[in-house]
XYZ file of N, CA, C and O in Angstrom:
776
model
N -15.003 -8.473 11.503
C -14.502 -8.784 10.220
C -14.687 -6.982 9.307
O -15.915 -6.804 9.271
N -14.612 -6.941 8.389
C -15.022 -5.434 7.305
C -15.621 -6.226 6.628
O -15.294 -7.260 5.798
N -17.004 -5.533 6.188
C -17.777 -6.629 4.937
C -18.075 -4.951 3.882
O -18.212 -3.737 4.550
N -17.112 -5.939 2.676
C -17.419 -4.543 1.691
C -18.307 -5.067 0.873
O -18.024 -5.700 0.382
N -19.666 -4.379 1.363
C -20.076 -3.878 0.456
C -20.195 -3.211 -0.726
O -21.388 -3.261 -1.787
N -19.561 -1.863 -0.725
C -19.589 -0.899 -1.885
C -17.863 -0.758 -2.378
O -17.372 -0.632 -1.612
N -17.654 -1.248 -3.144
C -16.009 -0.635 -4.209
C -16.524 0.389 -5.241
O -17.087 -0.360 -5.930
N -15.911 1.424 -5.832
C -15.675 2.292 -6.768
C -14.675 3.056 -6.648
O -14.131 3.458 -5.568
N -13.893 2.740 -8.252
C -12.601 3.174 -8.273
C -13.319 4.932 -9.136
O -13.477 5.134 -10.149
N -13.274 6.136 -8.311
C -13.539 7.370 -8.122
C -12.566 7.874 -9.381
O -13.384 8.702 -10.355
N -11.473 8.226 -9.124
C -10.225 8.495 -9.849
C -8.907 8.138 -9.720
O -8.642 7.651 -8.709
N -8.482 8.080 -11.651
C -6.998 8.105 -11.118
C -6.966 9.944 -11.295
O -6.528 9.819 -12.555
N -6.414 9.423 -10.767
C -5.555 11.400 -10.104
C -4.399 11.706 -10.873
O -3.718 10.325 -10.500
N -4.301 12.337 -11.792
C -2.701 12.351 -11.815
C -2.210 14.050 -11.751
O -1.233 14.041 -11.182
N -3.285 14.791 -11.201
C -2.819 15.784 -10.219
C -3.732 16.295 -8.918
O -4.750 15.393 -8.769
N -3.313 17.549 -7.665
C -3.707 17.025 -7.162
C -5.472 18.066 -7.009
O -6.539 17.452 -6.257
N -5.830 19.014 -7.604
C -6.862 19.062 -8.314
C -7.860 18.284 -8.150
O -9.305 18.341 -8.082
N -7.593 16.699 -9.299
C -8.467 15.955 -9.171
C -9.113 15.065 -7.660
O -9.444 13.646 -7.808
N -8.118 15.246 -7.653
C -7.839 13.930 -5.531
C -9.992 14.504 -5.412
O -9.932 15.812 -5.703
N -10.299 13.669 -4.428
C -11.770 13.922 -3.534
C -11.423 14.351 -2.556
O -10.571 14.688 -1.880
N -12.855 15.427 -2.751
C -12.854 16.425 -1.850
C -13.903 15.511 -0.768
O -14.376 17.022 -0.388
N -13.909 14.769 -0.800
C -14.968 14.999 0.514
C -14.347 14.352 2.199
O -15.405 13.932 3.022
N -13.297 15.035 2.211
C -12.491 14.583 3.717
C -13.096 13.217 3.976
O -12.283 13.373 5.359
N -12.923 12.218 3.505
C -13.111 10.601 4.404
C -11.397 10.395 3.827
O -10.793 10.310 4.083
N -11.334 9.455 5.167
C -10.190 8.812 6.043
C -9.608 8.137 4.344
O -10.462 7.144 3.718
N -8.139 8.118 4.576
C -7.261 7.948 3.346
C -5.768 6.939 3.787
O -5.397 7.127 4.165
N -6.370 5.871 3.086
C -4.767 4.272 3.081
C -4.425 4.483 1.849
O -4.648 4.182 1.531
N -3.275 4.390 2.020
C -2.380 4.817 0.479
C -1.715 3.385 1.095
O -0.851 2.671 2.343
N -1.600 2.559 -0.053
C -0.956 1.265 -0.056
C 0.162 1.518 -1.578
O 0.098 1.955 -2.416
N 1.505 0.843 -1.299
C 2.416 1.721 -2.117
C 2.761 0.274 -1.915
O 3.225 -0.697 -0.711
N 4.108 -0.242 -2.971
C 5.196 -1.783 -2.777
C 5.598 -1.940 -4.068
O 4.936 -1.243 -5.493
N 6.388 -2.577 -4.207
C 7.157 -2.700 -6.027
C 5.955 -3.160 -6.295
O 5.151 -3.882 -6.150
N 6.425 -3.065 -7.403
C 5.513 -3.597 -8.732
C 5.257 -4.354 -8.769
O 4.193 -4.625 -9.739
N 6.330 -5.637 -8.835
C 5.397 -7.038 -9.069
C 5.699 -7.630 -7.303
O 5.028 -9.283 -7.862
N 4.680 -6.834 -6.656
C 4.884 -7.689 -5.161
C 3.393 -8.269 -5.345
O 3.757 -8.339 -3.426
N 2.724 -7.647 -5.060
C 1.205 -8.294 -5.390
C 0.457 -7.844 -4.513
O -0.812 -8.115 -3.355
N 0.439 -6.578 -5.295
C -0.105 -5.270 -4.642
C -1.882 -5.340 -4.864
O -2.624 -5.175 -4.112
N -1.647 -5.443 -6.036
C -3.248 -5.231 -6.967
C -3.899 -6.589 -6.663
O -5.231 -6.412 -5.560
N -3.009 -7.517 -6.088
C -4.139 -8.933 -5.389
C -4.610 -9.041 -4.447
O -5.481 -8.913 -3.393
N -3.357 -7.508 -3.227
C -3.878 -7.290 -2.167
C -4.797 -6.766 -2.164
O -5.814 -6.937 -0.809
N -4.495 -5.411 -2.409
C -6.587 -5.127 -2.627
C -7.748 -5.287 -2.896
O -8.586 -5.409 -1.822
N -7.374 -6.495 -3.750
C -8.524 -6.855 -4.899
C -8.925 -8.580 -3.368
O -10.101 -8.301 -3.086
N -8.303 -8.815 -2.903
C -8.724 -10.168 -1.714
C -9.592 -9.140 -0.684
O -10.366 -9.193 0.064
N -8.420 -7.687 0.159
C -8.872 -7.010 0.765
C -10.503 -6.210 0.732
O -11.547 -6.404 1.526
N -10.865 -6.358 -0.244
C -12.625 -5.793 -0.423
C -13.000 -6.609 -1.597
O -14.523 -6.986 -2.112
N -13.197 -8.000 -1.525
C -13.400 -9.394 -1.876
C -14.088 -9.043 -3.526
O -14.889 -9.054 -3.599
N -13.636 -8.063 -4.171
C -13.053 -8.533 -5.586
C -12.410 -8.667 -6.005
O -10.943 -9.185 -6.147
N -12.767 -9.892 -7.360
C -11.810 -10.644 -8.477
C -10.512 -9.810 -9.043
O -9.554 -9.190 -8.526
N -10.785 -8.475 -9.239
C -10.145 -7.329 -10.253
C -10.737 -6.230 -10.574
O -10.576 -5.255 -11.304
N -10.952 -5.846 -9.289
C -11.034 -4.439 -8.956
C -10.080 -3.236 -9.000
O -9.499 -2.325 -10.633
N -8.863 -3.756 -8.739
C -7.199 -3.589 -8.931
C -6.999 -4.443 -9.899
O -6.349 -5.132 -10.024
N -6.118 -3.635 -10.719
C -6.232 -4.057 -12.747
C -4.845 -4.208 -12.540
O -3.499 -3.207 -11.421
N -4.091 -5.315 -12.672
C -2.340 -5.384 -12.071
C -2.751 -5.091 -13.792
O -2.898 -5.934 -14.982
N -1.486 -3.874 -13.640
C -1.179 -3.909 -15.145
C 0.052 -4.969 -16.154
O 1.116 -5.387 -15.230
N 0.072 -4.933 -17.349
C 1.374 -5.986 -17.636
C 2.265 -4.862 -17.824
O 2.850 -5.556 -18.310
N 2.153 -3.971 -18.442
C 3.581 -3.065 -17.718
C 4.054 -2.556 -16.582
O 3.086 -1.308 -16.025
N 4.263 -2.958 -15.639
C 4.666 -3.031 -14.019
C 5.255 -1.289 -13.940
O 6.135 -0.476 -15.011
N 4.638 -0.599 -13.311
C 5.058 1.046 -13.260
C 4.846 2.200 -13.900
O 5.600 3.124 -14.154
N 4.053 0.895 -15.149
C 3.549 2.214 -15.522
C 2.425 3.134 -15.221
O 1.936 4.596 -15.915
N 1.899 2.167 -14.624
C 0.776 2.893 -13.194
C 1.230 4.443 -12.693
O 0.941 4.087 -11.274
N 1.889 5.730 -13.560
C 1.308 6.929 -12.475
C 0.617 7.412 -12.285
O 0.501 8.787 -12.590
N -0.446 6.909 -12.145
C -1.378 7.637 -11.395
C -1.607 7.305 -9.458
O -1.327 6.449 -9.423
N -3.215 8.110 -9.124
C -2.793 8.005 -7.893
C -4.529 7.504 -7.930
O -5.096 8.290 -8.143
N -4.607 6.088 -7.921
C -5.941 5.628 -7.791
C -6.683 5.737 -6.540
O -6.187 5.132 -5.771
N -7.966 6.376 -6.767
C -8.518 6.530 -5.678
C -9.675 5.614 -5.245
O -10.946 5.804 -5.770
N -9.675 4.124 -4.721
C -11.177 3.303 -4.776
C -12.244 3.724 -3.222
O -11.219 3.535 -2.104
N -13.046 4.214 -3.578
C -13.972 4.251 -2.093
C -14.482 3.343 -2.082
O -15.111 2.356 -2.612
N -14.546 2.409 -0.794
C -14.811 1.651 0.271
C -15.650 2.231 1.207
O -16.106 3.162 2.038
N -17.384 1.500 0.770
C -18.559 1.838 1.718
C -18.549 2.663 1.624
O -19.285 3.647 3.016
N -17.956 3.955 1.450
C -18.663 5.080 1.461
C -18.138 5.242 2.610
O -18.287 6.588 3.500
N -17.259 4.885 3.385
C -16.468 5.644 4.654
C -14.882 5.643 4.535
O -14.626 6.271 4.994
N -14.651 5.367 3.539
C -12.140 5.385 2.845
C -12.564 5.255 2.132
O -13.136 4.714 0.974
N -10.839 5.436 1.075
C -10.892 5.620 0.686
C -8.585 4.803 0.770
O -8.157 4.247 1.399
N -9.122 3.649 -0.073
C -7.988 3.093 -0.503
C -7.222 4.336 -1.515
O -7.674 4.159 -2.626
N -5.748 4.644 -1.047
C -5.549 4.880 -2.477
C -4.192 4.576 -2.831
O -2.462 4.480 -2.200
N -3.926 3.773 -4.033
C -3.178 3.304 -4.945
C -2.205 3.844 -5.432
O -2.062 4.509 -6.580
N -0.966 3.639 -4.906
C 0.567 3.908 -5.233
C 0.931 3.862 -5.846
O 1.071 2.555 -6.214
N 1.615 4.420 -7.028
C 2.481 4.081 -8.946
C 3.598 2.991 -7.627
O 4.026 3.330 -7.361
N 3.794 2.012 -8.376
C 4.849 0.648 -7.773
C 5.957 2.211 -8.877
O 6.140 1.983 -9.364
N 7.014 1.342 -7.438
C 8.582 1.698 -7.481
C 9.477 0.972 -8.171
O 8.310 -0.290 -8.084
N 10.413 1.245 -8.362
C 11.742 0.243 -8.118
C 11.618 -0.350 -9.479
O 12.322 -1.903 -9.602
N 11.347 0.357 -10.197
C 10.806 -0.770 -11.978
C 11.884 0.347 -12.533
O 12.449 1.777 -12.576
N 12.877 -0.129 -12.995
C 14.048 0.343 -13.393
C 13.616 1.101 -15.056
O 14.632 1.322 -15.634
N 12.514 0.233 -15.809
C 12.620 1.517 -17.026
C 11.898 2.017 -17.005
O 11.714 2.683 -18.070
N 11.994 2.863 -15.589
C 11.280 3.801 -15.637
C 12.272 4.886 -16.145
O 12.957 4.991 -15.222
N 11.732 5.795 -17.277
C 12.743 6.998 -16.974
C 12.422 7.703 -16.103
O 12.085 8.297 -15.281
N 14.049 8.749 -16.036
C 14.800 9.272 -15.275
C 13.416 10.561 -14.703
O 13.215 10.672 -14.028
N 12.704 10.996 -15.724
C 12.022 12.152 -15.986
C 10.938 11.445 -15.664
O 10.317 12.527 -14.581
N 9.944 10.403 -15.912
C 9.357 9.209 -14.696
C 9.434 9.863 -13.412
O 8.094 9.941 -12.675
N 10.195 9.425 -12.927
C 10.818 9.370 -12.025
C 10.710 10.530 -10.930
O 10.327 10.443 -10.202
N 11.444 11.343 -11.861
C 10.856 12.311 -11.119
C 9.392 13.167 -10.352
O 9.059 14.014 -9.845
N 8.763 13.314 -12.113
C 7.187 13.463 -11.831
C 6.918 12.809 -10.623
O 6.257 13.647 -9.635
N 7.266 11.300 -10.715
C 6.651 10.328 -9.744
C 6.515 10.818 -8.318
O 6.540 11.291 -7.245
N 7.512 11.653 -8.088
C 8.860 12.181 -6.990
C 7.710 13.227 -6.174
O 7.953 13.033 -5.217
N 7.488 14.096 -7.456
C 7.542 15.255 -7.178
C 5.485 14.654 -6.964
O 4.965 15.288 -5.317
N 4.821 14.612 -7.720
C 3.533 13.995 -7.395
C 2.916 13.114 -6.262
O 2.682 13.606 -4.610
N 4.056 12.376 -5.176
C 4.500 11.799 -3.825
C 4.567 12.761 -3.107
O 4.015 12.240 -2.081
N 5.764 12.955 -3.347
C 6.452 14.266 -2.404
C 5.086 15.074 -1.673
O 4.500 15.690 -0.746
N 3.886 15.529 -3.154
C 2.982 16.631 -2.983
C 1.527 15.755 -2.157
O 1.504 16.133 -0.961
N 1.096 14.844 -2.353
C 0.477 13.449 -1.944
C 0.723 13.787 -0.548
O 0.324 14.011 0.606
N 1.938 13.220 0.225
C 2.654 13.168 0.817
C 2.747 13.781 2.375
O 2.424 13.626 3.160
N 3.085 14.573 1.868
C 3.217 15.671 2.606
C 2.153 16.904 2.871
O 2.238 17.948 4.134
N 1.178 17.411 1.923
C 0.298 18.185 2.402
C -1.072 17.404 2.996
O -2.379 18.146 3.016
N -0.882 16.111 2.351
C -2.853 15.245 2.594
C -3.470 15.098 3.701
O -2.955 14.071 3.898
N -4.018 16.113 4.343
C -4.603 16.252 5.388
C -5.341 14.379 5.943
O -5.015 14.024 7.401
N -5.957 14.305 4.729
C -6.992 13.134 4.998
C -5.863 11.756 4.620
O -6.419 10.758 5.487
N -4.597 12.306 4.911
C -4.294 10.098 4.680
C -3.796 9.931 6.111
O -3.277 10.589 6.603
N -4.266 8.753 6.727
C -4.307 8.528 7.978
C -3.262 7.840 8.556
O -2.764 7.047 9.710
N -3.287 6.690 6.669
C -1.751 5.798 7.406
C -1.600 5.095 5.667
O -2.338 4.732 4.608
N 0.436 5.027 6.153
C 0.487 4.133 4.892
C 0.335 2.363 4.959
O 0.651 2.321 5.608
N 0.439 1.894 3.576
C 0.708 0.683 4.117
C 1.748 0.356 3.146
O 1.256 0.627 1.972
N 2.474 -0.462 3.506
C 3.840 -0.866 2.764
C 3.675 -2.380 2.569
O 3.788 -2.771 3.397
N 3.835 -2.574 1.240
C 3.665 -4.374 0.946
C 4.690 -4.528 1.033
O 5.607 -4.445 -0.538
N 5.348 -5.519 1.390
C 6.808 -6.702 0.709
C 6.109 -7.821 1.257
O 5.200 -8.410 1.216
N 7.568 -8.441 0.671
C 8.094 -9.730 0.187
C 7.876 -10.742 1.203
O 8.953 -10.534 1.953
N 7.343 -11.808 2.580
C 7.877 -12.145 3.449
C 8.318 -13.488 3.448
O 9.705 -13.456 4.117
N 8.835 -13.551 1.735
C 9.983 -14.212 1.854
C 10.930 -14.364 1.759
O 12.904 -14.731 1.801
N 11.533 -12.911 1.067
C 12.594 -12.517 1.584
C 13.235 -11.093 2.084
O 11.949 -10.465 2.826
N 14.095 -10.821 2.114
C 14.399 -9.235 3.065
C 13.999 -8.132 2.024
O 14.139 -8.303 0.974
N 13.382 -7.200 2.759
C 13.141 -6.515 2.005
C 14.212 -5.536 1.587
O 15.671 -5.539 1.447
N 13.588 -5.085 -0.065
C 14.831 -4.435 -1.306
C 15.606 -3.184 -0.565
O 15.006 -2.577 0.322
N 16.374 -2.799 -1.273
C 16.143 -1.057 -1.223
C 15.230 -0.586 -1.080
O 15.536 0.513 -0.971
N 14.525 -0.444 -2.306
C 12.916 0.469 -2.572
C 12.003 0.859 -1.380
O 11.529 0.999 -1.517
N 12.179 -1.117 -0.848
C 10.843 -0.677 0.390
C 12.112 -0.372 1.616
O 10.985 0.483 2.503
N 13.412 -0.099 1.729
C 13.705 0.195 2.766
C 13.649 1.953 2.429
O 12.819 3.123 2.925
N 14.018 2.721 1.359
C 13.617 3.923 0.479
C 11.778 4.848 0.988
O 11.350 5.566 1.330
N 11.153 3.843 0.427
C 9.644 3.831 1.268
C 9.555 3.423 2.532
O 8.178 4.585 2.315
N 9.852 3.291 3.075
C 9.713 3.508 4.411
C 9.888 4.383 4.717
O 9.607 4.743 5.316
N 11.029 5.021 4.331
C 12.233 5.978 4.977
C 11.422 6.814 4.239
O 11.417 7.988 5.518
N 10.932 7.137 3.060
C 9.830 8.367 2.459
C 8.637 8.930 4.066
O 8.153 9.925 4.226
N 7.850 7.275 3.776
C 7.577 7.246 5.248
C 7.149 7.652 6.341
O 6.301 9.217 6.847
N 7.901 7.668 7.074
C 8.655 7.937 8.636
C 9.279 9.299 8.200
O 9.221 10.539 9.355
N 9.554 9.604 7.479
C 10.586 11.405 6.664
C 8.366 12.501 6.600
O 8.755 13.783 7.756
N 8.031 11.599 6.350
C 6.722 12.710 5.718
C 5.580 13.046 7.913
O 4.288 12.519 7.482
N 6.289 11.486 9.030
C 5.786 10.842 9.994
C 4.303 10.742 9.428
O 3.268 11.079 10.926
N 3.911 9.657 8.821
C 2.859 8.794 8.305
C 2.827 8.268 9.036
O 4.009 6.603 8.772
N 1.895 7.584 9.790
C 1.706 6.225 10.221
C 1.915 4.960 9.696
O 1.419 4.935 7.967
N 2.574 3.515 10.022
C 2.745 3.083 8.499
C 2.439 1.231 8.994
O 3.134 0.986 10.013
N 2.169 0.849 8.543
C 1.913 -0.455 8.165
C 2.364 -1.137 7.582
O 2.227 -1.219 6.245
N 3.267 -2.417 7.858
C 4.336 -3.264 6.846
C 3.182 -4.536 6.319
O 2.488 -4.390 8.081
N 3.185 -4.750 4.994
C 2.037 -6.357 5.283
C 3.601 -7.192 4.782
O 3.746 -6.950 3.323
N 2.876 -8.128 5.601
C 4.547 -9.267 4.819
C 4.046 -9.734 4.338
O 2.762 -11.093 4.731
N 3.184 -9.702 2.642
C 2.168 -10.734 1.868
C 3.106 -11.645 1.611
O 4.183 -12.270 1.523
N 2.143 -12.882 0.458
C 2.674 -14.158 0.342
C 2.911 -15.391 1.074
O 4.306 -16.028 1.420
N 2.619 -15.343 2.797
C 2.885 -16.106 3.796
C 2.673 -17.703 3.561
O 3.092 -18.557 4.467
N 1.235 -17.435 2.410
C 1.101 -18.830 2.610
C 2.328 -20.005 1.907
O 2.701 -21.030 1.715
N 3.548 -18.481 0.845
C 4.513 -20.154 0.399
C 5.594 -20.023 1.342
O 6.399 -20.631 1.486
N 5.298 -19.516 2.863
C 6.643 -19.887 4.164
C 5.865 -20.663 5.090
O 4.568 -20.556 6.109
N 6.546 -21.423 5.677
C 6.007 -22.968 6.824
C 5.545 -21.738 7.579
O 6.388 -21.369 8.222
N 4.814 -22.260 8.014
C 4.009 -21.913 9.631
C 5.486 -21.222 10.577
O 5.401 -20.411 11.681
N 6.145 -21.993 10.929
C 7.208 -22.393 11.792
C 8.207 -21.438 11.524
O 9.398 -21.083 11.817
N 8.621 -21.297 10.564
C 9.939 -20.453 9.784
C 8.569 -18.767 9.683
O 9.702 -17.567 9.730
N 7.633 -18.843 9.405
C 7.581 -17.047 9.367
C 8.510 -16.321 10.828
O 7.660 -15.305 10.850
N 7.849 -16.845 11.906
C 8.517 -15.404 13.049
C 9.240 -15.093 12.895
O 9.984 -13.720 12.645
N 10.586 -15.747 12.313
C 11.723 -15.506 12.169
C 11.854 -14.530 10.515
O 12.816 -13.652 10.795
N 10.941 -15.151 9.249
C 11.091 -14.324 8.555
C 11.003 -12.793 8.525
O 10.910 -11.829 8.374
N 9.827 -12.108 9.590
C 8.884 -11.221 10.406
C 10.108 -10.260 11.081
O 10.506 -8.938 10.878
N 11.142 -10.670 11.994
C 12.172 -11.174 12.897
C 13.100 -9.996 11.929
O 13.494 -8.702 12.253
N 13.147 -10.462 10.767
C 14.404 -10.656 10.003
C 13.747 -8.772 9.774
O 14.365 -7.992 8.953
N 12.173 -8.466 9.066
C 11.998 -8.315 8.129
C 11.893 -6.526 8.851
O 12.568 -5.107 8.691
N 11.622 -6.891 10.239
C 11.124 -5.786 11.010
C 12.457 -5.213 11.340
O 13.054 -3.623 11.663
N 13.405 -5.902 11.474
C 15.518 -5.545 11.944
C 15.902 -4.985 10.622
O 16.322 -3.593 10.597
N 15.131 -5.803 9.515
C 15.885 -4.435 8.539
C 14.836 -3.454 7.576
O 15.795 -2.316 7.306
N 13.900 -3.395 7.783
C 13.623 -1.639 8.299
C 13.163 -0.696 9.355
O 13.544 0.058 9.215
N 14.033 -1.894 10.013
C 13.981 -0.742 11.407
C 12.777 0.274 11.893
O 12.876 1.769 12.129
N 11.760 -0.849 12.112
C 10.778 -0.246 12.159
C 10.332 0.494 13.447
O 11.129 0.286 14.712
N 9.784 1.546 13.014
C 9.833 2.274 14.263
C 8.322 2.100 15.749
O 7.446 0.899 14.929
N 8.631 2.342 17.169
C 7.176 1.655 17.937
C 6.254 2.772 17.152
O 6.097 3.687 16.436
N 5.214 1.764 17.654
C 3.893 2.409 17.003
C 3.565 1.904 15.647
O 1.959 1.531 14.666
N 4.930 1.505 14.898
C 4.719 1.129 13.486
C 4.072 -0.739 13.068
O 4.217 -1.314 15.147
N 3.569 -1.254 12.506
C 2.974 -2.607 12.862
C 2.912 -3.277 10.831
O 3.711 -2.672 10.185
N 3.322 -4.483 11.845
C 3.723 -5.400 10.453
C 3.062 -6.880 10.758
O 3.009 -6.762 11.583
N 2.420 -7.249 9.683
C 1.579 -8.185 9.318
C 1.923 -9.258 8.376
O 2.154 -8.503 7.790
N 2.054 -10.686 8.587
C 1.429 -11.157 7.730
C 0.411 -11.053 7.423
O -1.253 -11.301 7.844
N 0.050 -11.714 5.746
C -1.113 -11.783 4.742
C -0.339 -12.417 3.950
O 0.572 -12.939 3.356
N -1.474 -13.698 3.346
C -2.018 -14.047 2.083
C -2.923 -13.960 1.024
O -4.206 -13.674 1.731
N -2.278 -13.214 -0.176
C -3.700 -12.797 -1.616
C -3.996 -14.136 -1.393
O -5.668 -13.871 -1.871
N -3.565 -15.216 -1.601
C -4.354 -16.726 -2.032
C -5.356 -17.135 -1.253
O -6.252 -17.636 -1.905
N -5.258 -17.154 0.333
C -5.502 -17.903 0.983
C -6.413 -17.074 2.057
O -7.351 -17.371 2.251
N -6.531 -15.203 1.891
C -7.195 -14.751 2.916
C -6.457 -14.274 3.968
O -7.463 -13.252 4.445
N -6.149 -15.078 4.208
C -5.270 -15.565 5.791
C -4.754 -13.922 6.264
O -3.712 -13.602 5.225
N -5.084 -13.518 7.424
C -4.819 -11.949 8.014
C -5.458 -10.946 7.397
O -5.484 -10.139 8.218
N -6.540 -11.342 6.782
C -7.072 -9.768 5.974
C -8.582 -9.593 7.137
O -7.562 -8.116 7.438
N -8.507 -10.139 8.180
C -9.134 -9.342 9.828
C -7.944 -8.547 10.086
O -8.367 -7.906 10.799
N -6.760 -9.062 10.632
C -5.968 -8.839 11.119
C -5.975 -7.132 10.934
O -5.660 -6.307 11.359
N -5.640 -7.358 9.505
C -5.288 -6.067 8.657
C -6.258 -5.016 8.581
O -6.069 -3.850 8.964
N -7.395 -5.392 8.529
C -8.584 -5.014 8.586
C -8.509 -3.795 9.821
O -9.621 -2.709 10.622
N -8.585 -5.047 10.725
C -8.388 -4.466 12.596
C -7.654 -3.261 12.836
O -7.733 -2.253 13.092
N -6.695 -3.596 12.014
C -5.105 -2.647 11.816
C -5.544 -1.572 11.403
O -5.620 -0.468 12.147
N -6.551 -1.325 10.114
C -6.377 -0.228 9.483
C -7.984 0.828 10.607
O -7.060 2.077 10.601
N -8.513 -0.565 11.647
C -9.704 0.072 11.746
C -9.117 1.535 12.795
O -9.456 2.486 13.338
N -8.605 1.269 13.771
C -7.506 2.015 14.496
C -6.877 3.338 14.657
O -6.895 4.030 15.041
N -6.841 2.777 13.081
C -5.844 4.630 12.171
C -7.406 6.059 11.699
O -6.597 6.430 11.653
N -8.080 4.809 10.787
C -9.470 5.877 10.741
C -10.217 5.847 11.871
O -11.744 6.401 11.864
């Protein structure tokens, strides 16, 4: 397992010039505003509230770069699929994301967080297709696995895999921010890409 000794939020960037330039590998994290992305990050880095849960979903229109053990970055991507975001904001978001995903050499892996209990939403599908458009290897995390009985998990995972039409080489893993189940598997998968 990965022992996280050091975490710092290096920058909340709104434009390219602000991105770190130390060439460390970056892992982008995306997910709908209310899917539990901050909880996932906090559980992965063993911190209670390093990643702030915003009281206004979809308002975090920045790329947050978390430096972990001085060896890699988690890059928290603004939540998508939030109806109250104006069209203008959505366009700005799209532009920023597109720039980041299409040009960032340090980006080694995208993590898409979905809810194990439900089939992926339209937004989840769009985000996955977005990653695939830019040919970014993707790890799909099906979170809230503690809410699904053990015997039912395989069929839920199968459904998600089919809905997303998961490409060969992309990985789907169940995870629980509550219990920490799946954490070692997720770190194991991340290691392969960095």
